[in-house]
CSV table of C-alpha atoms and ligand atoms in Angstrom, one decimal:
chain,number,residue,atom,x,y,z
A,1,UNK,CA,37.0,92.8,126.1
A,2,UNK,CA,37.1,95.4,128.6
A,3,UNK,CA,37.2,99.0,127.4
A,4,UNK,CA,40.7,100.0,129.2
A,5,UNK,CA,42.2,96.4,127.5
A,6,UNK,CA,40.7,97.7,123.8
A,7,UNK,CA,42.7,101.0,124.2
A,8,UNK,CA,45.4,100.1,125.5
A,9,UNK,CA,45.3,97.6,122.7
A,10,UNK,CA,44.8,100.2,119.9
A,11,UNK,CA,47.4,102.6,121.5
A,12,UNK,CA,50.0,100.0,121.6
A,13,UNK,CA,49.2,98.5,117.9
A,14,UNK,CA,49.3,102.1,117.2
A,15,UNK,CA,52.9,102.8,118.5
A,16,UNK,CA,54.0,99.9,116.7
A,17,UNK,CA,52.9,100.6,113.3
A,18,UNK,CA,54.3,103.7,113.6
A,19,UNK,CA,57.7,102.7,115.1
A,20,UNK,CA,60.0,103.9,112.3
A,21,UNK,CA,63.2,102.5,114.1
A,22,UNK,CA,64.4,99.0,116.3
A,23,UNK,CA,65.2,101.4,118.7
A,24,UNK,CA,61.3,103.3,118.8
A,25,UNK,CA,59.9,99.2,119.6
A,26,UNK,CA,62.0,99.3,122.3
A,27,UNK,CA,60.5,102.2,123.8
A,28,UNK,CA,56.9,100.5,123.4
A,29,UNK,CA,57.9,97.1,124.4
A,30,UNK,CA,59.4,99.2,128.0
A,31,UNK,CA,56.0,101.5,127.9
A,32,UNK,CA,53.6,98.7,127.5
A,33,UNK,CA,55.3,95.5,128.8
A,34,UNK,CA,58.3,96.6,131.1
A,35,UNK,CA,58.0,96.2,134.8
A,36,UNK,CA,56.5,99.2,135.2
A,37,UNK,CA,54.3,99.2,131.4
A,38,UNK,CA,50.4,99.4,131.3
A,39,UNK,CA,50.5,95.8,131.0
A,40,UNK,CA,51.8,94.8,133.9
A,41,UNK,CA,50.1,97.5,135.8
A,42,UNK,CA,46.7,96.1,135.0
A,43,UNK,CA,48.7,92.6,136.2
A,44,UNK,CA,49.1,93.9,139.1
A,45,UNK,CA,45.3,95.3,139.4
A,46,UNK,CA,43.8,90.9,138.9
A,47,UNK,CA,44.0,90.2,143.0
A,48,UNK,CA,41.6,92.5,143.9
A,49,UNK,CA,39.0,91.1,141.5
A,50,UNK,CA,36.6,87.7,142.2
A,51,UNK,CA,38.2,84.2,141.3
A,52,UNK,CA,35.7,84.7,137.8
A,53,UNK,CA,36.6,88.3,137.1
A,54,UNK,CA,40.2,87.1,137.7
A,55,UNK,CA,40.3,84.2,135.2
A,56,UNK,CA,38.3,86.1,132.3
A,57,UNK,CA,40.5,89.1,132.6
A,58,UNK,CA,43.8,87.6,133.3
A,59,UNK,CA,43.2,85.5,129.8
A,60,UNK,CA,42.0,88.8,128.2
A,61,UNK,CA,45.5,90.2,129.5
A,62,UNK,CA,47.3,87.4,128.6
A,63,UNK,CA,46.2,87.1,125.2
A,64,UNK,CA,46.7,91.2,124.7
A,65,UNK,CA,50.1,90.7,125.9
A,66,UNK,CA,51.1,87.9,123.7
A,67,UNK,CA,49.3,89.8,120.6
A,68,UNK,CA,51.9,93.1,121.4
A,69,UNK,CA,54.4,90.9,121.8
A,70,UNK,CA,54.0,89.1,118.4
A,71,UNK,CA,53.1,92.7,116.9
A,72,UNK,CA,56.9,94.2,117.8
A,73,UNK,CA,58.3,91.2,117.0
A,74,UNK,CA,56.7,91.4,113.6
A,75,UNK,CA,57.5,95.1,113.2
A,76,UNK,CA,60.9,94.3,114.5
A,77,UNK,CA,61.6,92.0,111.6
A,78,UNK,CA,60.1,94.2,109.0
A,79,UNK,CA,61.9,97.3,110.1
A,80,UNK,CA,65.1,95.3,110.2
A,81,UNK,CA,64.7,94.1,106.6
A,82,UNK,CA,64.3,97.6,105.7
A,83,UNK,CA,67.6,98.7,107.7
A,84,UNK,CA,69.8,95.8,105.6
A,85,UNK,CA,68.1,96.5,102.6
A,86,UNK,CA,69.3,100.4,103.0
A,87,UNK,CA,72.9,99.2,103.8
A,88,UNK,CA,73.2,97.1,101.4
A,89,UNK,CA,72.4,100.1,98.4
A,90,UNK,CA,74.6,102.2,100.9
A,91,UNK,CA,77.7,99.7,100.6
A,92,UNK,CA,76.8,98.5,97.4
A,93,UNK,CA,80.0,97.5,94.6
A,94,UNK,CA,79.2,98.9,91.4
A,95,UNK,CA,81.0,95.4,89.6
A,96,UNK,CA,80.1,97.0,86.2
A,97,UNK,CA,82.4,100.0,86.2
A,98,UNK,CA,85.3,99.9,83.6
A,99,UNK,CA,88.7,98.6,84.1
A,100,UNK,CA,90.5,101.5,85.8
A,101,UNK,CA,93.7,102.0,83.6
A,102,UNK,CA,96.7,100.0,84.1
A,103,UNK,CA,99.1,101.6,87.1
A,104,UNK,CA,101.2,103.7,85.3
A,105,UNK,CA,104.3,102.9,87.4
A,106,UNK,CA,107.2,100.1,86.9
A,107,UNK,CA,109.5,98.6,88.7
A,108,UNK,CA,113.1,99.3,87.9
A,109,UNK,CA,115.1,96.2,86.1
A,110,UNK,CA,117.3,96.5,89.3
A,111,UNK,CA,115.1,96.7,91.9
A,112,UNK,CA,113.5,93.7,90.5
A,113,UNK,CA,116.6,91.5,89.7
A,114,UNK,CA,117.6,92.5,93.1
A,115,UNK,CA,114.1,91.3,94.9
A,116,UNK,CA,114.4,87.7,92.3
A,117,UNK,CA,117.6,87.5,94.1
A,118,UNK,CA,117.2,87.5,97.2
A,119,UNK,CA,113.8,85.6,96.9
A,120,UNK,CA,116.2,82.5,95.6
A,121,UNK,CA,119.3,83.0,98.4
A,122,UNK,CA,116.2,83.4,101.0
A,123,UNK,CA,114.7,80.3,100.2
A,124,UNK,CA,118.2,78.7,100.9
A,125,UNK,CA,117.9,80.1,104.2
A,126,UNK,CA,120.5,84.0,103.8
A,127,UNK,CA,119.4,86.8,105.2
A,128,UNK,CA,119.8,90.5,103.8
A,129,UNK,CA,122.4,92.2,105.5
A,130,UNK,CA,123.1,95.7,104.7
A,131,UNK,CA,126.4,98.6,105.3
A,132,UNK,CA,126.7,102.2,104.1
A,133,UNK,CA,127.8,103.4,101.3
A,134,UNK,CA,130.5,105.9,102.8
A,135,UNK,CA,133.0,102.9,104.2
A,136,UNK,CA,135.5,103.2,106.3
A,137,UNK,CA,138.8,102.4,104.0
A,138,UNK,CA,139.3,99.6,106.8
A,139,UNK,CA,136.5,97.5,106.1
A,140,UNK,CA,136.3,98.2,102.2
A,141,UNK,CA,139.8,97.3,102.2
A,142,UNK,CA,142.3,97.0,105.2
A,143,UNK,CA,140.4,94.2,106.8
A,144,UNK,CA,139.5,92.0,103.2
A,145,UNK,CA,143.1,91.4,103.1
A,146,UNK,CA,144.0,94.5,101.1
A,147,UNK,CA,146.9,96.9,102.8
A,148,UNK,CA,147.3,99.8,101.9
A,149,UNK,CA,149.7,100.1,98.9
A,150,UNK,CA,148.4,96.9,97.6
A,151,UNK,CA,147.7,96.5,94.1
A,152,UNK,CA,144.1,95.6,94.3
A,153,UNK,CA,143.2,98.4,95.8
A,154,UNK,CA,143.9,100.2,92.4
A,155,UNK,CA,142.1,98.1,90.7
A,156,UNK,CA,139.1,99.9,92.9
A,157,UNK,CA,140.1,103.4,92.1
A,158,UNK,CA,137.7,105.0,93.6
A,159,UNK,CA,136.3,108.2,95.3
A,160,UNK,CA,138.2,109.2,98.4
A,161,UNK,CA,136.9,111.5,101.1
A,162,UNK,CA,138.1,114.1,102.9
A,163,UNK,CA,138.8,112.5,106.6
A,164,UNK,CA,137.7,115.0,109.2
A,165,UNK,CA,140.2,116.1,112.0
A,166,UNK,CA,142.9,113.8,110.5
A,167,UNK,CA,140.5,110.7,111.3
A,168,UNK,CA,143.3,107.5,111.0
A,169,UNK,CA,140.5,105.3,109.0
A,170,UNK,CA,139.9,107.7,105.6
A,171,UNK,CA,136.2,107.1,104.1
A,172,UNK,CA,135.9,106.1,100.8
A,173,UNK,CA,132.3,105.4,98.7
A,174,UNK,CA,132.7,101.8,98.9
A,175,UNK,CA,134.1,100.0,95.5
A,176,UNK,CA,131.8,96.6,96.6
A,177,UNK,CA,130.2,95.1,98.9
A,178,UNK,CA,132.5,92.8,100.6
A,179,UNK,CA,132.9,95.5,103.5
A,180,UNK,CA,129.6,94.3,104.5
A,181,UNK,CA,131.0,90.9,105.0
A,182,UNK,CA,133.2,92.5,108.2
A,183,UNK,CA,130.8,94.7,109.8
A,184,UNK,CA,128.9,91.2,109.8
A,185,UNK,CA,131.3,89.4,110.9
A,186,UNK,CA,132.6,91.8,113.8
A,187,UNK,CA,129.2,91.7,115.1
A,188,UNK,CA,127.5,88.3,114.7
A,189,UNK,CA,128.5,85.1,116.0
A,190,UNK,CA,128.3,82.5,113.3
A,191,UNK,CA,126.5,80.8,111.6
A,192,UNK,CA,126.5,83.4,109.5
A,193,UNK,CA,123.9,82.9,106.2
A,194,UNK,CA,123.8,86.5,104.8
A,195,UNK,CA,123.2,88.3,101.4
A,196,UNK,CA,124.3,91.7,100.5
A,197,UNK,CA,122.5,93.5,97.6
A,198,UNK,CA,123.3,97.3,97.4
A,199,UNK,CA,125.0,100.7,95.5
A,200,UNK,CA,128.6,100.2,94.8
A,201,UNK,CA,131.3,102.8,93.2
A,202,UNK,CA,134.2,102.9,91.3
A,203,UNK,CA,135.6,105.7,88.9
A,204,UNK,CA,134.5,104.1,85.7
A,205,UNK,CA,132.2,104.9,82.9
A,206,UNK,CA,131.3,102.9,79.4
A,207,UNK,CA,128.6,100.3,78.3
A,208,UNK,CA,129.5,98.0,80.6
A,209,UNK,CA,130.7,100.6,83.5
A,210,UNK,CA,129.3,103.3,85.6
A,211,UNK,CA,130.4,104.8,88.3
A,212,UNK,CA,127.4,103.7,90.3
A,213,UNK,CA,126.7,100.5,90.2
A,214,UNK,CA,125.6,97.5,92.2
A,215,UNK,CA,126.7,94.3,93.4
A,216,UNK,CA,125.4,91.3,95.6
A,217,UNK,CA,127.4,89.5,98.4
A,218,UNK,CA,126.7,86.6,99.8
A,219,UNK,CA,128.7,84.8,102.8
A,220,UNK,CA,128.3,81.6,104.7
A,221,UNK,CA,130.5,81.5,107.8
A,222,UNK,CA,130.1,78.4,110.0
A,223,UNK,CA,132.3,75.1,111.0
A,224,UNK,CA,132.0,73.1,108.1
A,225,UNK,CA,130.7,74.9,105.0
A,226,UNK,CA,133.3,73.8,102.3
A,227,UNK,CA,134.0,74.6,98.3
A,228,UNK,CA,131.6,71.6,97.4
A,229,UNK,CA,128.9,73.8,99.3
A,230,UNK,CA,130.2,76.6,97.3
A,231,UNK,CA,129.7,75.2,94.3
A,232,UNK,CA,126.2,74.0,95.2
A,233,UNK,CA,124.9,76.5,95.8
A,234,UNK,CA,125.9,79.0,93.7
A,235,UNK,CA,125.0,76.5,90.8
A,236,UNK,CA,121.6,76.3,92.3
A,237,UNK,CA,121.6,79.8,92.6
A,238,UNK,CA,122.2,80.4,88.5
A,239,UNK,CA,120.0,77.5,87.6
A,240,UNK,CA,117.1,79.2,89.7
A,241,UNK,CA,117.9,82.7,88.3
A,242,UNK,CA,118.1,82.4,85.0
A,243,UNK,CA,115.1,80.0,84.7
A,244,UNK,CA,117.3,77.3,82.8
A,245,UNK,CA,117.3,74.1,85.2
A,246,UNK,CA,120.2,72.2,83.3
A,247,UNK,CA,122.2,75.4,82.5
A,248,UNK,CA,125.9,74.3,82.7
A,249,UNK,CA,128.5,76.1,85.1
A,250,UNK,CA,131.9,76.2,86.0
A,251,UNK,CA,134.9,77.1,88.3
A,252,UNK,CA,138.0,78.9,86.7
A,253,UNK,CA,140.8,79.1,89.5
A,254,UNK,CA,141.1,83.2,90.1
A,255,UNK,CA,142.7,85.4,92.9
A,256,UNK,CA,140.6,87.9,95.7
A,257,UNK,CA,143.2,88.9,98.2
A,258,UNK,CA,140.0,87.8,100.6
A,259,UNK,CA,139.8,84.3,99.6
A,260,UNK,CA,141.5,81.2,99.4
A,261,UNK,CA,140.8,79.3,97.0
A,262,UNK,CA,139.3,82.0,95.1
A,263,UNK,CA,137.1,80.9,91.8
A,264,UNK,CA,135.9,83.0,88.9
A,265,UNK,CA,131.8,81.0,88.4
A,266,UNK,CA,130.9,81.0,84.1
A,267,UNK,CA,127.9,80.1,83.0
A,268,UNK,CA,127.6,77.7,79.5
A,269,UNK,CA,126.2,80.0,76.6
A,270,UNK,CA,126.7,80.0,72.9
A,271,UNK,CA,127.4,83.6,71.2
A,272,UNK,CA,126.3,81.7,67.3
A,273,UNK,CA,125.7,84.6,64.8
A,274,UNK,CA,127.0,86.9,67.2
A,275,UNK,CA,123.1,86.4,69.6
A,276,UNK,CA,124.1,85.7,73.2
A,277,UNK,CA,121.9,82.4,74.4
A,278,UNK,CA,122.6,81.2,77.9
A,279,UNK,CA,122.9,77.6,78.5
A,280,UNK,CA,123.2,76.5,75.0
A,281,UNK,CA,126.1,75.8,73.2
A,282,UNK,CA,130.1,75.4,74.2
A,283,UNK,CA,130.9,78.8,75.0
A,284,UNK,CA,131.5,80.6,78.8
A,285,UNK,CA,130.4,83.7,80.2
A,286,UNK,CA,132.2,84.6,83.6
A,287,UNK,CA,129.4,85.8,86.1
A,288,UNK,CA,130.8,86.2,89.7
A,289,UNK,CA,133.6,85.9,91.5
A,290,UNK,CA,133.6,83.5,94.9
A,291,UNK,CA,135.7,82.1,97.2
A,292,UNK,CA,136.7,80.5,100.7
A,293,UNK,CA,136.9,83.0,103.3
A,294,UNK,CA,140.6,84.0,103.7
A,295,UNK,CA,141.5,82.9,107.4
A,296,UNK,CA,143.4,86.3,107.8
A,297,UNK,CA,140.0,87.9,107.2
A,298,UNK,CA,138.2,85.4,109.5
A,299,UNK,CA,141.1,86.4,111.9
A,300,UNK,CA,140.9,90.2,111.0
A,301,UNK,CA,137.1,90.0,112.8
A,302,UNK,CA,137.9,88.5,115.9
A,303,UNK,CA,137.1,84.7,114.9
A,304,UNK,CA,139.0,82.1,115.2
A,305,UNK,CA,140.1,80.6,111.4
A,306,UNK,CA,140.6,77.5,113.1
A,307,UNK,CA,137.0,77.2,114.6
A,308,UNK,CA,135.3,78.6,111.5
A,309,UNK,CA,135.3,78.9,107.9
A,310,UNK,CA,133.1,79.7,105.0
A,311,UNK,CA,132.8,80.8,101.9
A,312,UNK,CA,132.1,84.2,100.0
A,313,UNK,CA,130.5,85.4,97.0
A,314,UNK,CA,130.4,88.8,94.8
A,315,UNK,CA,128.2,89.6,91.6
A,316,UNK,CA,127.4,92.6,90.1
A,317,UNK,CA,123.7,93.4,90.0
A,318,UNK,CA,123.3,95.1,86.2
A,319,UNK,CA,125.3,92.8,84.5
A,320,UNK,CA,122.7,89.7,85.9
A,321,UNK,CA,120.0,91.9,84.9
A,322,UNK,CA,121.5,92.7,81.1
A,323,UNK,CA,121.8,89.1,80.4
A,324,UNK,CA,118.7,87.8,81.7
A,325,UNK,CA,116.7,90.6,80.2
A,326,UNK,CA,118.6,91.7,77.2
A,327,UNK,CA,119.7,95.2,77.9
A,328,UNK,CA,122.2,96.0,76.0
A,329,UNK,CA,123.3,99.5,77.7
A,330,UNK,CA,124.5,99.7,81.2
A,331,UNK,CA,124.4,103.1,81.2
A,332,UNK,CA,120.4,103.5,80.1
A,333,UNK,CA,120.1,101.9,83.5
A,334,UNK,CA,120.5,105.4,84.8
A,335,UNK,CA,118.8,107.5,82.1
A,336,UNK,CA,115.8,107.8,83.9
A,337,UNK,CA,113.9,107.3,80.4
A,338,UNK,CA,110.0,106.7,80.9
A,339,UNK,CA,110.1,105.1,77.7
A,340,UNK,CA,113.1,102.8,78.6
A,341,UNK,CA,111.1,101.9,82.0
A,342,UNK,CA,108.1,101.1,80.1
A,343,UNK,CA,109.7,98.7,78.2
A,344,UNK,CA,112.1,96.9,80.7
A,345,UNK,CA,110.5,97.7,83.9
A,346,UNK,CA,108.3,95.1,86.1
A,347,UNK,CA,104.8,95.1,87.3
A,348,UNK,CA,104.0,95.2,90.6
A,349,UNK,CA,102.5,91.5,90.3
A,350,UNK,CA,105.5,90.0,88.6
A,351,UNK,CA,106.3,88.4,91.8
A,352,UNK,CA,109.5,86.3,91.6
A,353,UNK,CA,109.6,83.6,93.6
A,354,UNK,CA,112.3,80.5,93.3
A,355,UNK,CA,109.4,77.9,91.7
A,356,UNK,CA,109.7,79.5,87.7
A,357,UNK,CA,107.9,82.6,86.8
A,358,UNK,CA,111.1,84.6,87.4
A,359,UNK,CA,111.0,85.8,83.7
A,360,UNK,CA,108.7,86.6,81.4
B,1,LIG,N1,134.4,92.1,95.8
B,1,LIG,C1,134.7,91.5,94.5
B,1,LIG,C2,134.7,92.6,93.5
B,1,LIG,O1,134.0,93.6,93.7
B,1,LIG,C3,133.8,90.4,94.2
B,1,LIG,C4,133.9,89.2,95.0
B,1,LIG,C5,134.8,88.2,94.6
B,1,LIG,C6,133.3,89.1,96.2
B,1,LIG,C7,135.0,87.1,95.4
B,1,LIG,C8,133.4,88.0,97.0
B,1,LIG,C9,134.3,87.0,96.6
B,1,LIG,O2,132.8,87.9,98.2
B,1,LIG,O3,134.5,85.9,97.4
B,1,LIG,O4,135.3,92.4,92.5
């Protein structure tokens, strides 16, 4: 082979072997075969040579230029093996560290009963609605059918607030969560599927009361929705919640000045040896109060009462909790003891859902 062929040859075999990157092949591949590389130079150089000269030295260049070609390509491969290889110690999972310890945090037993509930009313198609805790006494009481100087409201004694400049509707921290039901109502056009979970307060204070608490509305406002739906669905509702399918209920005529028929739900338990156990025996726990929607209110939020009816729900949030998780203490609810929270509280993972593993 010609001398110039045998050094460009070495000189480009060279470059190669010493590429230490993709990127430095490139650079040879340009130099050597590129349109303007030594190969393609000498290319250039064949039609000034005899037809023999021509044929032996275009096959000599030929051949060079295939042998460079296979050498990057070899090079190429090796250097990228090298390249993965490196990222794969760089971004390499140690799998054999330790367990890191357990997350130190738990969910509060309300924030959790709260999140099984609406899990089970969402499935059935509510959404979470929500209002403020500072009402307007209109819509935690005027418009639910309770005037002022009516005896329900005492009932609700609660904490009454200043009313700026003589305001005509005076604020109050709202005693449930029925308020929520109006705002709704004033401001959607039905159907309305909506659940309410949220702080509540009422000047009380024992092991079953606190002046915080909270509750969980529901409301179903539509054209046909009737007691038997009602009934349905609230049973549903307990069934799912407490995790016992054939857990018996019933429906105690009661009075809400909001509702008409108004029912009182209880849920079959026996209280044998003085244990509380849900759905066994022939004893009755009340649970929530419930109701058709009161056409005054219906009326009271700018809908017709002959068009549209519905019915209501209301359930406090700690009691559900108590019973389904045996806390005895409303008020340890609000201790804000670690050692309490360790042993009621939830894991992150204990995710309820309405298909069982709602307990534990
Ligand atoms: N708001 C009632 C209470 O706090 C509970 C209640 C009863 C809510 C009947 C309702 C209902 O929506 O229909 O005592």
């Amino acid at each position: 082979m010609d001398q110039d062929l045998n050094r460009l040859r070495d000189d480009a075999l060279g470059a190669i072997a010493r590429a230490a990157a993709v990127a430095d092949l490139n650079t040879v591949r340009v130099d050597v075969l590129g349109r303007k590389g030594r190969v393609t130079d000498l290319m250039k150089t064949l039609g000034a040579l005899t037809p023999d000269e021509r044929k032996a030295r275009g096959a000599a260049l030929n051949a060079l230029k295939d042998e460079i070609t296979a050498a990057i390509d070899a090079r190429a491969a090796a250097l990228e093996a090298v390249e993965l290889d490196h990222r794969l110690q760089a971004e390499r999972i140690d799998v054999t560290l330790p367990v890191r310890p357990q997350a130190e945090g738990r969910i509060h037993p309300i924030s959790q009963t709260i999140d099984e509930m609406v899990a089970i009313f969402g499935e059935m198609g509510f959404v979470v609605a929500e209002g403020p805790d500072v009402e307007d006494d209109f819509y935690n009481f005027t418009a639910l059918n309770i005037p002022p100087e009516h005896p329900a409201r005492q009932s609700h004694d609660t904490f009454y607030m200043q009313t700026p400049n003589g305001g005509a509707s005076p604020k109050v921290l709202r005693t449930h969560t029925s308020p929520v039901q109006i705002r709704t109502m004033m401001k959607e056009k039905p159907p309305i599927r909506i659940i309410v979970p949220g702080r509540t307060y009422r000047c009380d204070y024992d092991a079953t009361h606190s002046p915080n608490f909270h509750q969980i509305e529901g409301l179903v406002i539509d054209k046909t929705s009737h007691m038997g739906h009602l009934k349905g669905c609230l049973s549903e509702f307990v069934r799912a919640f407490f995790d016992v399918p054939d857990l018996p209920v019933r429906f105690r005529p009661s009075y809400f000045p909001f509702t008409e028929p108004s029912a009182e739900m209880d849920i079959g338990c026996s209280r044998a040896g003085g244990e509380l156990k849900l759905g066994a025996g022939g004893d009755w726990l009340e649970i929530l109060g419930s109701g058709m929607v009161h056409p005054k209110v219906i009326a009271n939020c700018g809908l017709d009462p002959a068009e549209y009816q519905g019915f209501a729900f209301g359930m406090g949030i700690e009691r559900a909790a108590m019973l389904k998780y045996g806390i005895p203490d409303l008020r340890t609810f609000y201790e804000a003891d670690l050692r309490w929270l360790r042993h009621y509280g939830f894991l992150g993972i204990d995710v309820p859902s309405m298909t069982g593993g709602l307990g534990r």
